[in-house]
Amino acid sequence: MKALVFPGQGSQFVGMGKELYDSRKDIKDLMESANEILGFDILSIMFGGTDDDLKKTEVTQPSIFIHSVAALKAVNGLGAEMVAGHSLGEFSALVANGVLSFDDGLKLVSERAKAMQAACDANPSSMAAILGLDDAKVEEICAQISGIVVPANYNCPGQLVISGETSAVEEACVKLKEAGAKRALLLPVNGAFHSPLMQPAQERLAAAIEQTKFRKATIPVYQNITTTAVSDPDQIKKNLIAQLTGPVKWTQSVQHMIKDGATNFVEVGPGKTLQGLIKKIDSTVDVASAI
């Protein structure tokens, strides 16, 4: 069975989407509509901006979404039986399985990005990548720290990102190294994504989601919060909202997709990050880029 997977923040690069834009008129029209929906020329930033321009959350997230949906259109969906997305990528996955239109998806992604940036500005905080330690040990040590620090991204075995108050994240990094972590690296982000500190953003996103039409899924989506197949639009909404303050359980999601029959994973969007993670989760499956 074939699964489509969609990347999240961090996969952006200068020039992203230009080849897709030039490839077909229908893709060009789709991408140009994004400028009108967002109210600014995001394509000029995607095609010719600086790295710093692209790193702004309110630019990064819509850019990756636009690229991913354009790539999906370029390959006509590839006839997949299931979809999943890493954090932000879940919105692209919901366009792929018919739950969201491109326009509605982009509006939600933009609102999500603005809400997350506002939460970061109001409460500067941190994230760190922990390498070479069991998930259970990371969870145990985070629970012992005074202050807010939680597992945020279960990327693959031996790679877990933690998120929370800067002092708590720094203390956790020290203790995790003492416990045997190969590395504990503070990430260059000024915010604690997928932690309780995203509560204000969650409330803002929830209001936008409740005003948006969600359709029944044509194929199941394996959402970050539940890690299992979901098709009901009301449940999909709840899981999208919960995702902002809850962890991205990518390892567990991929494992469930494989258990349910996935043998071929195709990454749709910029970069190859998810292909690398999936091979570390299960080296027996096939991975490829859509374009």
Short mmCIF file of C-alpha atoms in Angstrom, two decimals:
data_model
loop_
_atom_site.label_atom_id
_atom_site.label_comp_id
_atom_site.label_asym_id
_atom_site.label_seq_id
_atom_site.Cartn_x
_atom_site.Cartn_y
_atom_site.Cartn_z
CA MET A 1 0.00 0.00 0.00
CA LYS A 2 1.14 3.53 -0.78
CA ALA A 3 1.24 6.33 1.80
CA LEU A 4 1.76 10.01 1.09
CA VAL A 5 3.63 11.98 3.77
CA PHE A 6 3.97 15.76 3.99
CA PRO A 7 6.84 17.64 5.68
CA GLY A 8 6.65 20.37 8.30
CA GLN A 9 8.61 23.42 9.35
CA GLY A 10 12.32 23.23 8.65
CA SER A 11 12.07 21.80 5.12
CA GLN A 12 11.95 25.21 3.41
CA PHE A 13 14.67 26.48 1.07
CA VAL A 14 15.20 29.56 -1.11
CA GLY A 15 13.86 28.91 -4.60
CA MET A 16 11.29 26.39 -3.38
CA GLY A 17 8.44 25.84 -5.79
CA LYS A 18 9.86 27.77 -8.76
CA GLU A 19 10.20 24.68 -10.97
CA LEU A 20 6.64 23.64 -10.10
CA TYR A 21 5.41 27.17 -10.88
CA ASP A 22 7.07 27.07 -14.30
CA SER A 23 5.93 23.52 -15.12
CA ARG A 24 2.19 23.91 -15.75
CA LYS A 25 -0.37 26.67 -16.04
CA ASP A 26 -2.80 25.07 -13.57
CA ILE A 27 -0.06 24.82 -10.95
CA LYS A 28 1.00 28.43 -11.66
CA ASP A 29 -2.60 29.58 -11.22
CA LEU A 30 -2.92 27.67 -7.95
CA MET A 31 0.27 29.15 -6.55
CA GLU A 32 -0.59 32.69 -7.68
CA SER A 33 -3.93 32.43 -5.88
CA ALA A 34 -1.95 32.13 -2.64
CA ASN A 35 -0.79 35.74 -2.97
CA GLU A 36 -4.40 36.93 -3.06
CA ILE A 37 -5.48 34.69 -0.18
CA LEU A 38 -2.60 35.80 2.06
CA GLY A 39 -2.60 39.46 1.03
CA PHE A 40 1.12 39.62 0.26
CA ASP A 41 3.51 38.31 -2.39
CA ILE A 42 4.67 35.09 -0.73
CA LEU A 43 5.84 33.61 -4.05
CA SER A 44 8.55 36.28 -4.41
CA ILE A 45 9.86 35.29 -0.97
CA MET A 46 9.72 31.58 -1.80
CA PHE A 47 11.47 32.03 -5.15
CA GLY A 48 13.97 34.77 -4.34
CA GLY A 49 13.90 35.75 -0.68
CA THR A 50 16.66 35.23 1.86
CA ASP A 51 17.01 32.37 4.34
CA ASP A 52 16.03 34.79 7.10
CA ASP A 53 12.89 35.82 5.20
CA LEU A 54 11.86 32.20 4.85
CA LYS A 55 12.56 31.39 8.51
CA LYS A 56 9.80 33.70 9.74
CA THR A 57 7.04 31.39 10.96
CA GLU A 58 4.29 33.36 9.22
CA VAL A 59 6.17 32.86 5.92
CA THR A 60 7.65 29.39 6.50
CA GLN A 61 4.43 27.55 7.20
CA PRO A 62 2.36 28.86 4.25
CA SER A 63 5.37 28.41 1.92
CA ILE A 64 5.75 24.72 2.77
CA PHE A 65 2.00 24.18 2.47
CA ILE A 66 1.89 25.88 -0.96
CA HIS A 67 4.85 23.85 -2.21
CA SER A 68 3.40 20.59 -0.91
CA VAL A 69 -0.03 21.06 -2.50
CA ALA A 70 1.55 22.19 -5.78
CA ALA A 71 3.71 19.05 -5.76
CA LEU A 72 0.62 16.96 -5.04
CA LYS A 73 -1.13 18.52 -8.04
CA ALA A 74 1.92 17.85 -10.21
CA VAL A 75 1.73 14.10 -9.55
CA ASN A 76 -2.10 13.92 -9.49
CA GLY A 77 -2.24 12.40 -6.00
CA LEU A 78 -0.35 9.18 -6.91
CA GLY A 79 -3.28 6.96 -5.97
CA ALA A 80 -2.40 6.56 -2.31
CA GLU A 81 -4.36 4.60 0.32
CA MET A 82 -3.38 6.71 3.34
CA VAL A 83 -1.79 10.05 4.24
CA ALA A 84 0.04 11.70 7.13
CA GLY A 85 1.85 14.97 7.78
CA HIS A 86 4.52 16.03 10.25
CA SER A 87 3.07 18.87 12.36
CA LEU A 88 2.28 21.60 9.79
CA GLY A 89 2.31 18.86 7.12
CA GLU A 90 -0.96 17.54 8.48
CA PHE A 91 -2.78 20.41 6.73
CA SER A 92 -1.27 19.41 3.38
CA ALA A 93 -2.33 15.81 4.06
CA LEU A 94 -5.90 17.00 4.62
CA VAL A 95 -5.94 18.62 1.18
CA ALA A 96 -4.65 15.36 -0.29
CA ASN A 97 -7.49 13.33 1.19
CA GLY A 98 -10.22 15.84 0.35
CA VAL A 99 -10.95 17.12 3.86
CA LEU A 100 -9.81 20.69 3.13
CA SER A 101 -9.74 22.82 0.00
CA PHE A 102 -6.47 24.53 -0.90
CA ASP A 103 -7.96 27.95 -0.07
CA ASP A 104 -9.28 26.91 3.34
CA GLY A 105 -6.13 24.98 4.16
CA LEU A 106 -3.93 27.97 3.35
CA LYS A 107 -6.08 30.32 5.44
CA LEU A 108 -5.84 27.95 8.42
CA VAL A 109 -2.09 27.50 8.00
CA SER A 110 -1.63 31.28 7.89
CA GLU A 111 -3.73 31.76 11.01
CA ARG A 112 -1.87 28.95 12.76
CA ALA A 113 1.49 30.50 11.89
CA LYS A 114 0.48 33.96 13.11
CA ALA A 115 -0.97 32.52 16.31
CA MET A 116 2.17 30.47 17.00
CA GLN A 117 4.42 33.47 16.36
CA ALA A 118 2.35 35.62 18.73
CA ALA A 119 2.60 32.94 21.42
CA CYS A 120 6.38 32.80 20.93
CA ASP A 121 6.69 36.58 21.17
CA ALA A 122 4.59 36.70 24.34
CA ASN A 123 6.55 33.96 26.09
CA PRO A 124 10.06 33.35 24.68
CA SER A 125 10.94 29.70 25.14
CA SER A 126 13.02 26.94 23.59
CA MET A 127 13.27 23.52 21.99
CA ALA A 128 16.13 21.00 21.94
CA ALA A 129 16.92 17.85 19.98
CA ILE A 130 17.87 14.84 22.08
CA LEU A 131 19.84 12.15 20.26
CA GLY A 132 20.72 8.62 21.28
CA LEU A 133 18.41 8.08 24.25
CA ASP A 134 15.28 5.96 24.65
CA ASP A 135 12.00 7.86 24.49
CA ALA A 136 10.96 6.53 27.90
CA LYS A 137 14.11 7.92 29.53
CA VAL A 138 13.56 11.33 27.96
CA GLU A 139 9.97 11.34 29.20
CA GLU A 140 11.09 10.33 32.69
CA ILE A 141 13.69 13.09 33.00
CA CYS A 142 11.40 15.78 31.58
CA ALA A 143 8.82 14.85 34.22
CA GLN A 144 11.40 15.43 36.97
CA ILE A 145 12.28 18.99 35.91
CA SER A 146 10.68 21.92 37.71
CA GLY A 147 9.10 24.16 35.11
CA ILE A 148 7.54 23.31 31.76
CA VAL A 149 9.48 20.93 29.51
CA VAL A 150 7.82 18.13 27.54
CA PRO A 151 8.53 15.73 24.66
CA ALA A 152 7.39 17.55 21.51
CA ASN A 153 8.48 15.57 18.43
CA TYR A 154 8.95 11.78 18.42
CA ASN A 155 10.82 11.87 15.10
CA CYS A 156 12.38 8.39 15.00
CA PRO A 157 13.98 5.98 17.48
CA GLY A 158 16.81 7.82 19.20
CA GLN A 159 15.68 11.28 18.05
CA LEU A 160 13.22 13.19 20.21
CA VAL A 161 12.72 16.96 20.44
CA ILE A 162 11.78 18.52 23.77
CA SER A 163 10.01 21.85 24.20
CA GLY A 164 9.23 24.32 26.99
CA GLU A 165 10.50 27.15 29.16
CA THR A 166 14.11 27.97 28.30
CA SER A 167 15.48 27.35 31.80
CA ALA A 168 13.64 24.03 32.05
CA VAL A 169 14.83 22.92 28.59
CA GLU A 170 18.43 23.82 29.46
CA GLU A 171 18.23 21.92 32.77
CA ALA A 172 16.73 18.91 30.98
CA CYS A 173 19.56 18.96 28.43
CA VAL A 174 22.16 18.73 31.21
CA LYS A 175 20.37 15.85 32.89
CA LEU A 176 19.74 14.03 29.61
CA LYS A 177 23.44 14.18 28.75
CA GLU A 178 24.24 12.82 32.19
CA ALA A 179 21.76 10.00 31.51
CA GLY A 180 23.62 9.01 28.33
CA ALA A 181 22.25 11.13 25.50
CA LYS A 182 24.78 11.39 22.68
CA ARG A 183 23.77 14.98 22.07
CA ALA A 184 21.33 17.53 23.47
CA LEU A 185 21.19 20.47 21.08
CA LEU A 186 19.25 23.68 21.61
CA LEU A 187 17.41 24.49 18.37
CA PRO A 188 17.43 27.95 16.76
CA VAL A 189 13.78 28.66 17.52
CA ASN A 190 12.31 31.27 19.85
CA GLY A 191 9.31 29.27 20.94
CA ALA A 192 8.07 26.04 22.47
CA PHE A 193 6.02 24.40 19.73
CA HIS A 194 3.87 21.42 20.74
CA SER A 195 3.96 22.30 24.43
CA PRO A 196 1.48 23.82 26.92
CA LEU A 197 3.02 27.23 26.14
CA MET A 198 1.15 27.15 22.81
CA GLN A 199 -2.22 27.37 24.61
CA PRO A 200 -2.99 30.93 23.35
CA ALA A 201 -2.26 29.84 19.79
CA GLN A 202 -4.42 26.77 20.24
CA GLU A 203 -7.43 28.87 21.22
CA ARG A 204 -6.97 31.14 18.21
CA LEU A 205 -6.58 28.20 15.80
CA ALA A 206 -9.61 26.44 17.30
CA ALA A 207 -11.81 29.46 16.52
CA ALA A 208 -10.63 29.46 12.89
CA ILE A 209 -11.08 25.70 12.50
CA GLU A 210 -14.64 25.83 13.81
CA GLN A 211 -15.51 28.32 11.06
CA THR A 212 -14.00 26.16 8.29
CA LYS A 213 -15.72 23.43 6.27
CA PHE A 214 -14.18 19.99 6.82
CA ARG A 215 -15.32 17.16 4.53
CA LYS A 216 -15.24 13.42 5.12
CA ALA A 217 -11.85 11.97 4.24
CA THR A 218 -11.57 9.97 1.00
CA ILE A 219 -8.68 8.00 2.55
CA PRO A 220 -7.63 7.94 6.22
CA VAL A 221 -5.17 10.38 7.74
CA TYR A 222 -2.84 9.21 10.50
CA GLN A 223 -2.80 12.23 12.78
CA ASN A 224 0.08 13.28 15.01
CA ILE A 225 -1.95 13.14 18.22
CA THR A 226 -3.78 9.82 17.80
CA THR A 227 -1.21 8.09 15.48
CA THR A 228 -4.04 5.93 14.07
CA ALA A 229 -6.31 6.17 11.03
CA VAL A 230 -8.97 8.91 11.19
CA SER A 231 -11.63 9.77 8.61
CA ASP A 232 -14.36 11.57 10.58
CA PRO A 233 -14.14 15.35 10.02
CA ASP A 234 -15.18 16.27 13.56
CA GLN A 235 -12.47 14.06 15.04
CA ILE A 236 -9.93 15.44 12.57
CA LYS A 237 -10.76 18.97 13.77
CA LYS A 238 -10.27 18.02 17.43
CA ASN A 239 -6.94 16.35 16.69
CA LEU A 240 -5.67 19.36 14.69
CA ILE A 241 -6.46 21.64 17.61
CA ALA A 242 -4.89 19.28 20.16
CA GLN A 243 -1.73 19.04 18.05
CA LEU A 244 -0.59 22.57 18.91
CA THR A 245 -0.05 21.78 22.59
CA GLY A 246 0.52 18.02 22.23
CA PRO A 247 3.43 16.01 20.83
CA VAL A 248 4.00 15.05 17.21
CA LYS A 249 4.11 11.25 17.46
CA TRP A 250 5.72 10.66 14.09
CA THR A 251 7.46 7.40 15.01
CA GLN A 252 4.23 5.88 16.28
CA SER A 253 2.21 7.16 13.31
CA VAL A 254 4.57 5.58 10.79
CA GLN A 255 4.58 2.34 12.76
CA HIS A 256 0.77 2.24 12.66
CA MET A 257 0.74 2.95 8.92
CA ILE A 258 3.13 0.06 8.33
CA LYS A 259 1.05 -2.19 10.59
CA ASP A 260 -2.00 -1.28 8.51
CA GLY A 261 -0.25 -2.24 5.26
CA ALA A 262 1.90 0.69 4.11
CA THR A 263 4.97 -0.53 2.21
CA ASN A 264 5.74 2.52 0.03
CA PHE A 265 6.07 6.05 1.47
CA VAL A 266 6.19 9.03 -0.89
CA GLU A 267 7.22 12.42 0.51
CA VAL A 268 5.26 15.27 -1.09
CA GLY A 269 6.80 18.69 -0.56
CA PRO A 270 10.20 20.30 -0.07
CA GLY A 271 13.17 18.27 1.14
CA LYS A 272 13.74 14.64 2.11
CA THR A 273 13.61 14.83 5.90
CA LEU A 274 10.69 12.47 6.34
CA GLN A 275 12.23 9.83 4.08
CA GLY A 276 15.27 9.71 6.35
CA LEU A 277 13.15 9.44 9.49
CA ILE A 278 10.97 6.70 8.02
CA LYS A 279 13.99 4.58 7.05
CA LYS A 280 15.22 4.87 10.64
CA ILE A 281 11.81 3.78 11.91
CA ASP A 282 11.67 0.77 9.55
CA SER A 283 14.45 0.09 7.06
CA THR A 284 12.38 -2.47 5.12
CA VAL A 285 9.91 -0.01 3.57
CA ASP A 286 10.41 1.89 0.32
CA VAL A 287 10.72 5.70 0.43
CA ALA A 288 10.78 8.23 -2.41
CA SER A 289 10.13 11.85 -3.33
CA ALA A 290 7.02 12.71 -5.31
CA ILE A 291 8.94 15.08 -7.58
#
